[in-house]
PDB file of C-alpha atoms in Angstrom:
ATOM      1  CA  ASP N 276       0.000   0.000   0.000  1.00 52.00           C
ATOM      2  CA  ALA N 277       2.758   2.427  -0.957  1.00 66.00           C
ATOM      3  CA  GLY N 278       3.893   3.028   2.622  1.00 92.00           C
ATOM      4  CA  ILE N 279       0.628   4.410   3.961  1.00 95.00           C
ATOM      5  CA  THR N 280      -0.701   3.482   7.382  1.00 96.00           C
ATOM      6  CA  GLN N 281      -4.085   4.524   8.670  1.00 97.00           C
ATOM      7  CA  SER N 282      -5.038   4.294  12.315  1.00 97.00           C
ATOM      8  CA  PRO N 283      -7.269   3.181  13.800  1.00 97.00           C
ATOM      9  CA  ARG N 284      -8.644   0.691  11.282  1.00 96.00           C
ATOM     10  CA  HIS N 285     -12.001   0.495  13.012  1.00 97.00           C
ATOM     11  CA  LYS N 286     -13.661   2.803  15.471  1.00 97.00           C
ATOM     12  CA  VAL N 287     -17.063   3.090  17.081  1.00 98.00           C
ATOM     13  CA  THR N 288     -17.821   6.366  18.767  1.00 97.00           C
ATOM     14  CA  GLU N 289     -20.789   8.179  20.236  1.00 97.00           C
ATOM     15  CA  THR N 290     -22.531  11.154  18.711  1.00 98.00           C
ATOM     16  CA  GLY N 291     -21.017  14.418  19.890  1.00 97.00           C
ATOM     17  CA  THR N 292     -17.573  13.068  20.717  1.00 97.00           C
ATOM     18  CA  PRO N 293     -14.400  14.237  18.960  1.00 97.00           C
ATOM     19  CA  VAL N 294     -12.549  11.717  16.817  1.00 97.00           C
ATOM     20  CA  THR N 295      -9.130  11.890  15.199  1.00 98.00           C
ATOM     21  CA  LEU N 296      -7.958   9.632  12.398  1.00 98.00           C
ATOM     22  CA  ARG N 297      -4.304   9.431  11.536  1.00 98.00           C
ATOM     23  CA  CYS N 298      -2.556   8.874   8.227  1.00 98.00           C
ATOM     24  CA  HIS N 299       1.162   8.172   8.208  1.00 98.00           C
ATOM     25  CA  GLN N 300       3.310   7.858   5.075  1.00 97.00           C
ATOM     26  CA  THR N 301       6.874   6.740   4.557  1.00 96.00           C
ATOM     27  CA  GLU N 302       7.133   7.896   0.917  1.00 92.00           C
ATOM     28  CA  ASN N 303       7.932  11.566   1.596  1.00 92.00           C
ATOM     29  CA  HIS N 304       5.185  12.564  -0.845  1.00 91.00           C
ATOM     30  CA  ARG N 305       4.129  16.169  -0.809  1.00 89.00           C
ATOM     31  CA  TYR N 306       0.394  15.703  -1.271  1.00 89.00           C
ATOM     32  CA  MET N 307      -1.935  13.973   1.161  1.00 92.00           C
ATOM     33  CA  TYR N 308      -5.702  13.591   0.999  1.00 93.00           C
ATOM     34  CA  TRP N 309      -8.626  12.415   3.049  1.00 96.00           C
ATOM     35  CA  TYR N 310     -11.585  10.862   1.235  1.00 95.00           C
ATOM     36  CA  ARG N 311     -14.748   9.274   2.497  1.00 96.00           C
ATOM     37  CA  GLN N 312     -16.529   6.446   0.753  1.00 95.00           C
ATOM     38  CA  ASP N 313     -20.270   5.899   1.040  1.00 91.00           C
ATOM     39  CA  PRO N 314     -22.752   3.754  -0.889  1.00 80.00           C
ATOM     40  CA  GLY N 315     -23.952   5.577  -3.977  1.00 71.00           C
ATOM     41  CA  HIS N 316     -21.329   8.318  -3.718  1.00 74.00           C
ATOM     42  CA  GLY N 317     -18.031   6.691  -4.507  1.00 82.00           C
ATOM     43  CA  LEU N 318     -15.070   8.527  -2.996  1.00 91.00           C
ATOM     44  CA  ARG N 319     -15.453  12.165  -2.052  1.00 93.00           C
ATOM     45  CA  LEU N 320     -12.668  14.517  -1.068  1.00 92.00           C
ATOM     46  CA  ILE N 321     -12.839  15.937   2.464  1.00 95.00           C
ATOM     47  CA  HIS N 322      -9.571  17.867   2.802  1.00 94.00           C
ATOM     48  CA  TYR N 323      -6.152  17.744   1.268  1.00 91.00           C
ATOM     49  CA  SER N 324      -2.671  19.023   1.992  1.00 92.00           C
ATOM     50  CA  TYR N 325      -0.015  20.272  -0.403  1.00 87.00           C
ATOM     51  CA  GLY N 326       2.704  20.666   2.189  1.00 89.00           C
ATOM     52  CA  VAL N 327       3.415  21.016   5.888  1.00 93.00           C
ATOM     53  CA  LYS N 328       0.841  23.368   7.389  1.00 92.00           C
ATOM     54  CA  ASP N 329      -0.722  23.863   3.920  1.00 92.00           C
ATOM     55  CA  THR N 330      -4.223  22.453   3.673  1.00 93.00           C
ATOM     56  CA  ASP N 331      -7.415  23.153   1.780  1.00 90.00           C
ATOM     57  CA  LYS N 332     -11.022  22.024   1.724  1.00 91.00           C
ATOM     58  CA  GLY N 333     -12.565  19.434  -0.511  1.00 90.00           C
ATOM     59  CA  GLU N 334     -16.170  18.994  -1.544  1.00 88.00           C
ATOM     60  CA  VAL N 335     -17.435  17.569   1.784  1.00 94.00           C
ATOM     61  CA  SER N 336     -15.363  19.414   4.383  1.00 95.00           C
ATOM     62  CA  ASP N 337     -18.137  20.552   6.748  1.00 96.00           C
ATOM     63  CA  GLY N 338     -17.679  19.040  10.205  1.00 97.00           C
ATOM     64  CA  TYR N 339     -14.060  18.063   9.569  1.00 98.00           C
ATOM     65  CA  SER N 340     -10.719  19.685  10.214  1.00 97.00           C
ATOM     66  CA  VAL N 341      -7.199  18.576   9.346  1.00 98.00           C
ATOM     67  CA  SER N 342      -3.653  19.248  10.416  1.00 97.00           C
ATOM     68  CA  ARG N 343      -0.278  18.500   8.936  1.00 97.00           C
ATOM     69  CA  SER N 344       2.626  19.392  11.191  1.00 96.00           C
ATOM     70  CA  LYS N 345       5.046  16.946   9.560  1.00 96.00           C
ATOM     71  CA  THR N 346       5.419  15.681   6.007  1.00 95.00           C
ATOM     72  CA  GLU N 347       4.622  12.137   7.050  1.00 97.00           C
ATOM     73  CA  ASP N 348       1.454  12.716   9.101  1.00 98.00           C
ATOM     74  CA  PHE N 349      -1.978  14.014   8.113  1.00 98.00           C
ATOM     75  CA  LEU N 350      -4.667  14.053  10.784  1.00 98.00           C
ATOM     76  CA  LEU N 351      -8.406  14.211  10.206  1.00 98.00           C
ATOM     77  CA  THR N 352     -10.546  15.397  13.123  1.00 98.00           C
ATOM     78  CA  LEU N 353     -14.274  15.204  13.540  1.00 97.00           C
ATOM     79  CA  GLU N 354     -14.886  17.914  16.099  1.00 94.00           C
ATOM     80  CA  SER N 355     -18.263  16.527  17.183  1.00 97.00           C
ATOM     81  CA  ALA N 356     -19.128  13.289  15.445  1.00 97.00           C
ATOM     82  CA  THR N 357     -22.578  12.843  13.904  1.00 97.00           C
ATOM     83  CA  SER N 358     -24.283   9.760  12.502  1.00 97.00           C
ATOM     84  CA  SER N 359     -23.923  11.188   8.985  1.00 96.00           C
ATOM     85  CA  GLN N 360     -20.167  10.843   9.388  1.00 98.00           C
ATOM     86  CA  THR N 361     -20.424   7.079   9.647  1.00 97.00           C
ATOM     87  CA  SER N 362     -18.341   6.049   6.665  1.00 97.00           C
ATOM     88  CA  VAL N 363     -15.143   4.460   5.450  1.00 97.00           C
ATOM     89  CA  TYR N 364     -12.317   6.969   5.389  1.00 98.00           C
ATOM     90  CA  PHE N 365      -9.357   6.659   3.054  1.00 97.00           C
ATOM     91  CA  CYS N 366      -6.102   8.502   3.133  1.00 96.00           C
ATOM     92  CA  ALA N 367      -4.159   8.953  -0.107  1.00 93.00           C
ATOM     93  CA  ILE N 368      -0.784  10.357  -1.073  1.00 92.00           C
ATOM     94  CA  SER N 369       0.709  11.530  -4.318  1.00 87.00           C
ATOM     95  CA  ALA N 370       3.936  12.997  -5.596  1.00 82.00           C
ATOM     96  CA  GLY N 371       3.961  15.317  -8.613  1.00 64.00           C
ATOM     97  CA  THR N 372       6.047  18.309  -9.536  1.00 55.00           C
ATOM     98  CA  GLY N 373       4.879  21.576 -10.990  1.00 54.00           C
ATOM     99  CA  ASN N 374       1.625  20.988 -12.795  1.00 55.00           C
ATOM    100  CA  LEU N 375       2.311  17.331 -13.469  1.00 60.00           C
ATOM    101  CA  ARG N 376      -0.473  15.266 -12.068  1.00 63.00           C
ATOM    102  CA  THR N 377       0.344  11.845 -10.786  1.00 72.00           C
ATOM    103  CA  GLU N 378      -1.594   8.948  -9.405  1.00 78.00           C
ATOM    104  CA  ALA N 379      -2.666   8.854  -5.792  1.00 83.00           C
ATOM    105  CA  PHE N 380      -1.925   5.798  -3.659  1.00 89.00           C
ATOM    106  CA  PHE N 381      -4.457   4.820  -1.052  1.00 93.00           C
ATOM    107  CA  GLY N 382      -4.322   3.373   2.422  1.00 95.00           C
ATOM    108  CA  GLN N 383      -6.428   0.474   3.638  1.00 95.00           C
ATOM    109  CA  GLY N 384      -9.157   2.638   5.072  1.00 96.00           C
ATOM    110  CA  THR N 385     -10.755   3.272   8.469  1.00 97.00           C
ATOM    111  CA  ARG N 386     -14.311   2.201   9.173  1.00 97.00           C
ATOM    112  CA  LEU N 387     -15.895   4.737  11.486  1.00 97.00           C
ATOM    113  CA  THR N 388     -19.297   4.140  13.055  1.00 97.00           C
ATOM    114  CA  VAL N 389     -21.014   6.921  14.966  1.00 97.00           C
ATOM    115  CA  VAL N 390     -23.804   5.658  17.228  1.00 97.00           C
TER     116      VAL N 390
ATOM    117  CA  GLY E  73      -9.385  -4.165   5.548  1.00 39.00           C
ATOM    118  CA  GLU E  74     -12.318  -2.002   4.750  1.00 41.00           C
ATOM    119  CA  SER E  75     -14.988  -2.274   2.130  1.00 38.00           C
ATOM    120  CA  VAL E  76     -18.219  -0.556   1.331  1.00 40.00           C
ATOM    121  CA  GLY E  77     -21.329  -2.337   0.113  1.00 43.00           C
ATOM    122  CA  LEU E  78     -22.073  -0.178  -2.870  1.00 47.00           C
ATOM    123  CA  HIS E  79     -25.209  -0.347  -5.010  1.00 61.00           C
ATOM    124  CA  LEU E  80     -23.367  -0.182  -8.265  1.00 80.00           C
ATOM    125  CA  PRO E  81     -23.945  -0.954 -11.901  1.00 89.00           C
ATOM    126  CA  THR E  82     -22.594  -4.423 -12.498  1.00 92.00           C
ATOM    127  CA  LEU E  83     -20.853  -5.903 -15.498  1.00 95.00           C
ATOM    128  CA  SER E  84     -20.840  -9.685 -15.582  1.00 96.00           C
ATOM    129  CA  VAL E  85     -18.464 -11.445 -17.980  1.00 96.00           C
ATOM    130  CA  GLN E  86     -17.185 -14.939 -18.585  1.00 97.00           C
ATOM    131  CA  GLU E  87     -13.605 -15.788 -17.751  1.00 97.00           C
ATOM    132  CA  GLY E  88     -11.459 -15.295 -20.817  1.00 97.00           C
ATOM    133  CA  ASP E  89     -13.729 -12.703 -22.418  1.00 97.00           C
ATOM    134  CA  ASN E  90     -12.777  -9.077 -22.835  1.00 97.00           C
ATOM    135  CA  SER E  91     -14.377  -6.508 -20.514  1.00 97.00           C
ATOM    136  CA  ILE E  92     -15.169  -2.902 -21.253  1.00 97.00           C
ATOM    137  CA  ILE E  93     -15.991  -0.536 -18.424  1.00 97.00           C
ATOM    138  CA  ASN E  94     -17.195   2.935 -19.288  1.00 95.00           C
ATOM    139  CA  CYS E  95     -17.055   6.264 -17.545  1.00 94.00           C
ATOM    140  CA  ALA E  96     -18.486   9.650 -18.436  1.00 93.00           C
ATOM    141  CA  TYR E  97     -17.019  12.810 -16.987  1.00 89.00           C
ATOM    142  CA  SER E  98     -18.408  16.302 -16.963  1.00 84.00           C
ATOM    143  CA  ASN E  99     -15.477  18.654 -16.384  1.00 83.00           C
ATOM    144  CA  SER E 100     -14.190  19.780 -19.765  1.00 83.00           C
ATOM    145  CA  ALA E 101     -11.104  21.186 -18.010  1.00 83.00           C
ATOM    146  CA  SER E 102      -9.997  17.765 -16.753  1.00 85.00           C
ATOM    147  CA  ASP E 103      -6.610  16.870 -18.159  1.00 86.00           C
ATOM    148  CA  TYR E 104      -5.634  13.738 -16.260  1.00 88.00           C
ATOM    149  CA  PHE E 105      -7.550  10.515 -15.803  1.00 91.00           C
ATOM    150  CA  ILE E 106      -6.955   7.374 -13.807  1.00 92.00           C
ATOM    151  CA  TRP E 107      -8.603   3.999 -13.466  1.00 95.00           C
ATOM    152  CA  TYR E 108      -8.587   2.398 -10.051  1.00 95.00           C
ATOM    153  CA  LYS E 109      -9.518  -1.108  -8.955  1.00 96.00           C
ATOM    154  CA  GLN E 110     -10.953  -1.697  -5.504  1.00 94.00           C
ATOM    155  CA  GLU E 111     -11.158  -5.199  -4.125  1.00 94.00           C
ATOM    156  CA  SER E 112     -13.279  -6.039  -1.139  1.00 89.00           C
ATOM    157  CA  GLY E 113     -11.661  -4.832   2.063  1.00 87.00           C
ATOM    158  CA  LYS E 114      -8.959  -2.775   0.388  1.00 91.00           C
ATOM    159  CA  GLY E 115      -8.260   0.739  -0.727  1.00 93.00           C
ATOM    160  CA  PRO E 116      -8.370   1.710  -4.418  1.00 93.00           C
ATOM    161  CA  GLN E 117      -5.400   0.436  -6.393  1.00 94.00           C
ATOM    162  CA  PHE E 118      -3.950   2.275  -9.391  1.00 92.00           C
ATOM    163  CA  ILE E 119      -4.392   0.468 -12.714  1.00 94.00           C
ATOM    164  CA  ILE E 120      -3.541   2.902 -15.487  1.00 94.00           C
ATOM    165  CA  ASP E 121      -3.621   6.611 -16.233  1.00 92.00           C
ATOM    166  CA  ILE E 122      -3.868   8.811 -19.302  1.00 93.00           C
ATOM    167  CA  ARG E 123      -3.309  12.481 -19.977  1.00 90.00           C
ATOM    168  CA  SER E 124      -5.526  14.603 -22.155  1.00 90.00           C
ATOM    169  CA  ASN E 125      -2.943  14.875 -24.923  1.00 92.00           C
ATOM    170  CA  MET E 126      -3.453  11.166 -25.611  1.00 95.00           C
ATOM    171  CA  ASP E 127      -6.481   9.159 -26.725  1.00 96.00           C
ATOM    172  CA  LYS E 128      -5.206   5.675 -25.970  1.00 97.00           C
ATOM    173  CA  ARG E 129      -2.785   4.052 -23.604  1.00 97.00           C
ATOM    174  CA  GLN E 130      -1.998   0.401 -23.095  1.00 97.00           C
ATOM    175  CA  GLY E 131      -0.757  -1.503 -20.094  1.00 94.00           C
ATOM    176  CA  GLN E 132      -0.536  -5.152 -19.272  1.00 93.00           C
ATOM    177  CA  ARG E 133      -3.908  -6.609 -20.364  1.00 96.00           C
ATOM    178  CA  VAL E 134      -5.529  -3.192 -19.962  1.00 98.00           C
ATOM    179  CA  THR E 135      -6.185  -0.348 -22.360  1.00 98.00           C
ATOM    180  CA  VAL E 136      -7.653   3.034 -21.568  1.00 97.00           C
ATOM    181  CA  LEU E 137      -9.392   5.052 -24.271  1.00 97.00           C
ATOM    182  CA  LEU E 138     -10.154   8.741 -23.911  1.00 97.00           C
ATOM    183  CA  ASN E 139     -12.659  10.593 -26.061  1.00 95.00           C
ATOM    184  CA  LYS E 140     -12.515  14.231 -25.070  1.00 93.00           C
ATOM    185  CA  THR E 141     -15.153  15.254 -27.584  1.00 93.00           C
ATOM    186  CA  VAL E 142     -17.867  13.370 -25.754  1.00 93.00           C
ATOM    187  CA  LYS E 143     -16.096  13.336 -22.363  1.00 93.00           C
ATOM    188  CA  HIS E 144     -15.898   9.577 -22.216  1.00 94.00           C
ATOM    189  CA  LEU E 145     -13.325   7.232 -20.788  1.00 95.00           C
ATOM    190  CA  SER E 146     -13.231   3.469 -21.064  1.00 96.00           C
ATOM    191  CA  LEU E 147     -11.166   0.671 -19.580  1.00 97.00           C
ATOM    192  CA  GLN E 148     -10.705  -2.482 -21.598  1.00 98.00           C
ATOM    193  CA  ILE E 149      -9.491  -5.621 -19.860  1.00 98.00           C
ATOM    194  CA  ALA E 150      -8.311  -8.412 -22.124  1.00 97.00           C
ATOM    195  CA  ALA E 151      -8.842 -12.065 -21.248  1.00 97.00           C
ATOM    196  CA  THR E 152     -10.649 -11.266 -18.020  1.00 97.00           C
ATOM    197  CA  GLN E 153      -9.676 -13.425 -15.062  1.00 97.00           C
ATOM    198  CA  PRO E 154     -11.459 -14.180 -11.769  1.00 96.00           C
ATOM    199  CA  GLY E 155      -8.893 -11.994 -10.015  1.00 96.00           C
ATOM    200  CA  ASP E 156     -10.213  -9.046 -11.995  1.00 97.00           C
ATOM    201  CA  SER E 157     -13.479  -9.177 -10.056  1.00 97.00           C
ATOM    202  CA  ALA E 158     -13.653  -5.874  -8.190  1.00 96.00           C
ATOM    203  CA  VAL E 159     -15.171  -2.410  -8.300  1.00 94.00           C
ATOM    204  CA  TYR E 160     -13.594  -0.119 -10.873  1.00 96.00           C
ATOM    205  CA  PHE E 161     -13.518   3.655 -10.554  1.00 94.00           C
ATOM    206  CA  CYS E 162     -12.525   6.311 -12.996  1.00 94.00           C
ATOM    207  CA  ALA E 163     -11.048   9.487 -11.567  1.00 91.00           C
ATOM    208  CA  GLU E 164     -10.187  12.831 -13.087  1.00 88.00           C
ATOM    209  CA  ALA E 165      -8.158  15.892 -12.183  1.00 83.00           C
ATOM    210  CA  GLY E 166      -8.835  19.338 -13.551  1.00 73.00           C
ATOM    211  CA  MET E 167      -6.770  22.230 -14.832  1.00 62.00           C
ATOM    212  CA  ASP E 168      -6.639  24.028 -11.523  1.00 60.00           C
ATOM    213  CA  THR E 169      -3.630  25.593  -9.858  1.00 44.00           C
ATOM    214  CA  GLY E 170      -1.903  22.764  -8.096  1.00 51.00           C
ATOM    215  CA  ARG E 171      -4.771  21.105  -6.310  1.00 54.00           C
ATOM    216  CA  ARG E 172      -4.058  17.663  -7.745  1.00 61.00           C
ATOM    217  CA  ALA E 173      -7.052  16.140  -6.000  1.00 75.00           C
ATOM    218  CA  LEU E 174      -8.994  13.543  -7.908  1.00 82.00           C
ATOM    219  CA  THR E 175     -12.723  13.499  -8.523  1.00 85.00           C
ATOM    220  CA  PHE E 176     -14.096   9.981  -8.610  1.00 88.00           C
ATOM    221  CA  GLY E 177     -16.950   8.430 -10.511  1.00 88.00           C
ATOM    222  CA  SER E 178     -19.402   6.214  -8.669  1.00 85.00           C
ATOM    223  CA  GLY E 179     -17.869   2.955  -9.848  1.00 91.00           C
ATOM    224  CA  THR E 180     -18.762  -0.226 -11.728  1.00 94.00           C
ATOM    225  CA  ARG E 181     -18.667  -3.704 -10.256  1.00 94.00           C
ATOM    226  CA  LEU E 182     -17.055  -6.320 -12.484  1.00 96.00           C
ATOM    227  CA  GLN E 183     -18.038  -9.925 -11.839  1.00 96.00           C
ATOM    228  CA  VAL E 184     -16.103 -12.620 -13.633  1.00 96.00           C
ATOM    229  CA  GLN E 185     -17.876 -15.935 -14.014  1.00 93.00           C
ATOM    230  CA  PRO E 186     -15.606 -18.988 -14.132  1.00 89.00           C
TER     231      PRO E 186
END
């Protein structure tokens, strides 16, 4: 899986609690992404990072925040989890220079259930 | 691993036949396209990519065709094998300033009958 580790792999949490998912890479890639995958929606971008401390929103960013203090780690935080955030979350990384787009490599995913 | 039970269009083929999976995209500014394969319990896995200055690219047993006029992408798998059974996604990236994030289609499930 291209040196990507997601933790935890499974989590059950209660509505209203904060949750943090971690993505760790060993590839030294500049770009990191968080996607969620839901039935009927495929993969949708939550947030992404283009460098340390450089992040931006994706199409479904409401209710989520991210941080990237080191090249290798990208954290996704649900400030107050809701049932609509029950999903499978995937982290991805990609290299690329200038305007050259390159493929993204994905982690194994985290199944999050909010009860 | 993780998987998602998706209600997807399904393509069922016999082992040894060729498979064609189609994808329509809407962003005329997209200039980079990828096909991913997702097996049950795993994250998407890169298969092949193509840039907008090409209309065809071949890999090992796979070919991607790009028709920019009608915004259509297809993945052809030759001599389909049971191990090809998975969900296939197309993804695109647009001509924006360095975002490099992919937009995914909703996927097609390929079932290979032995």
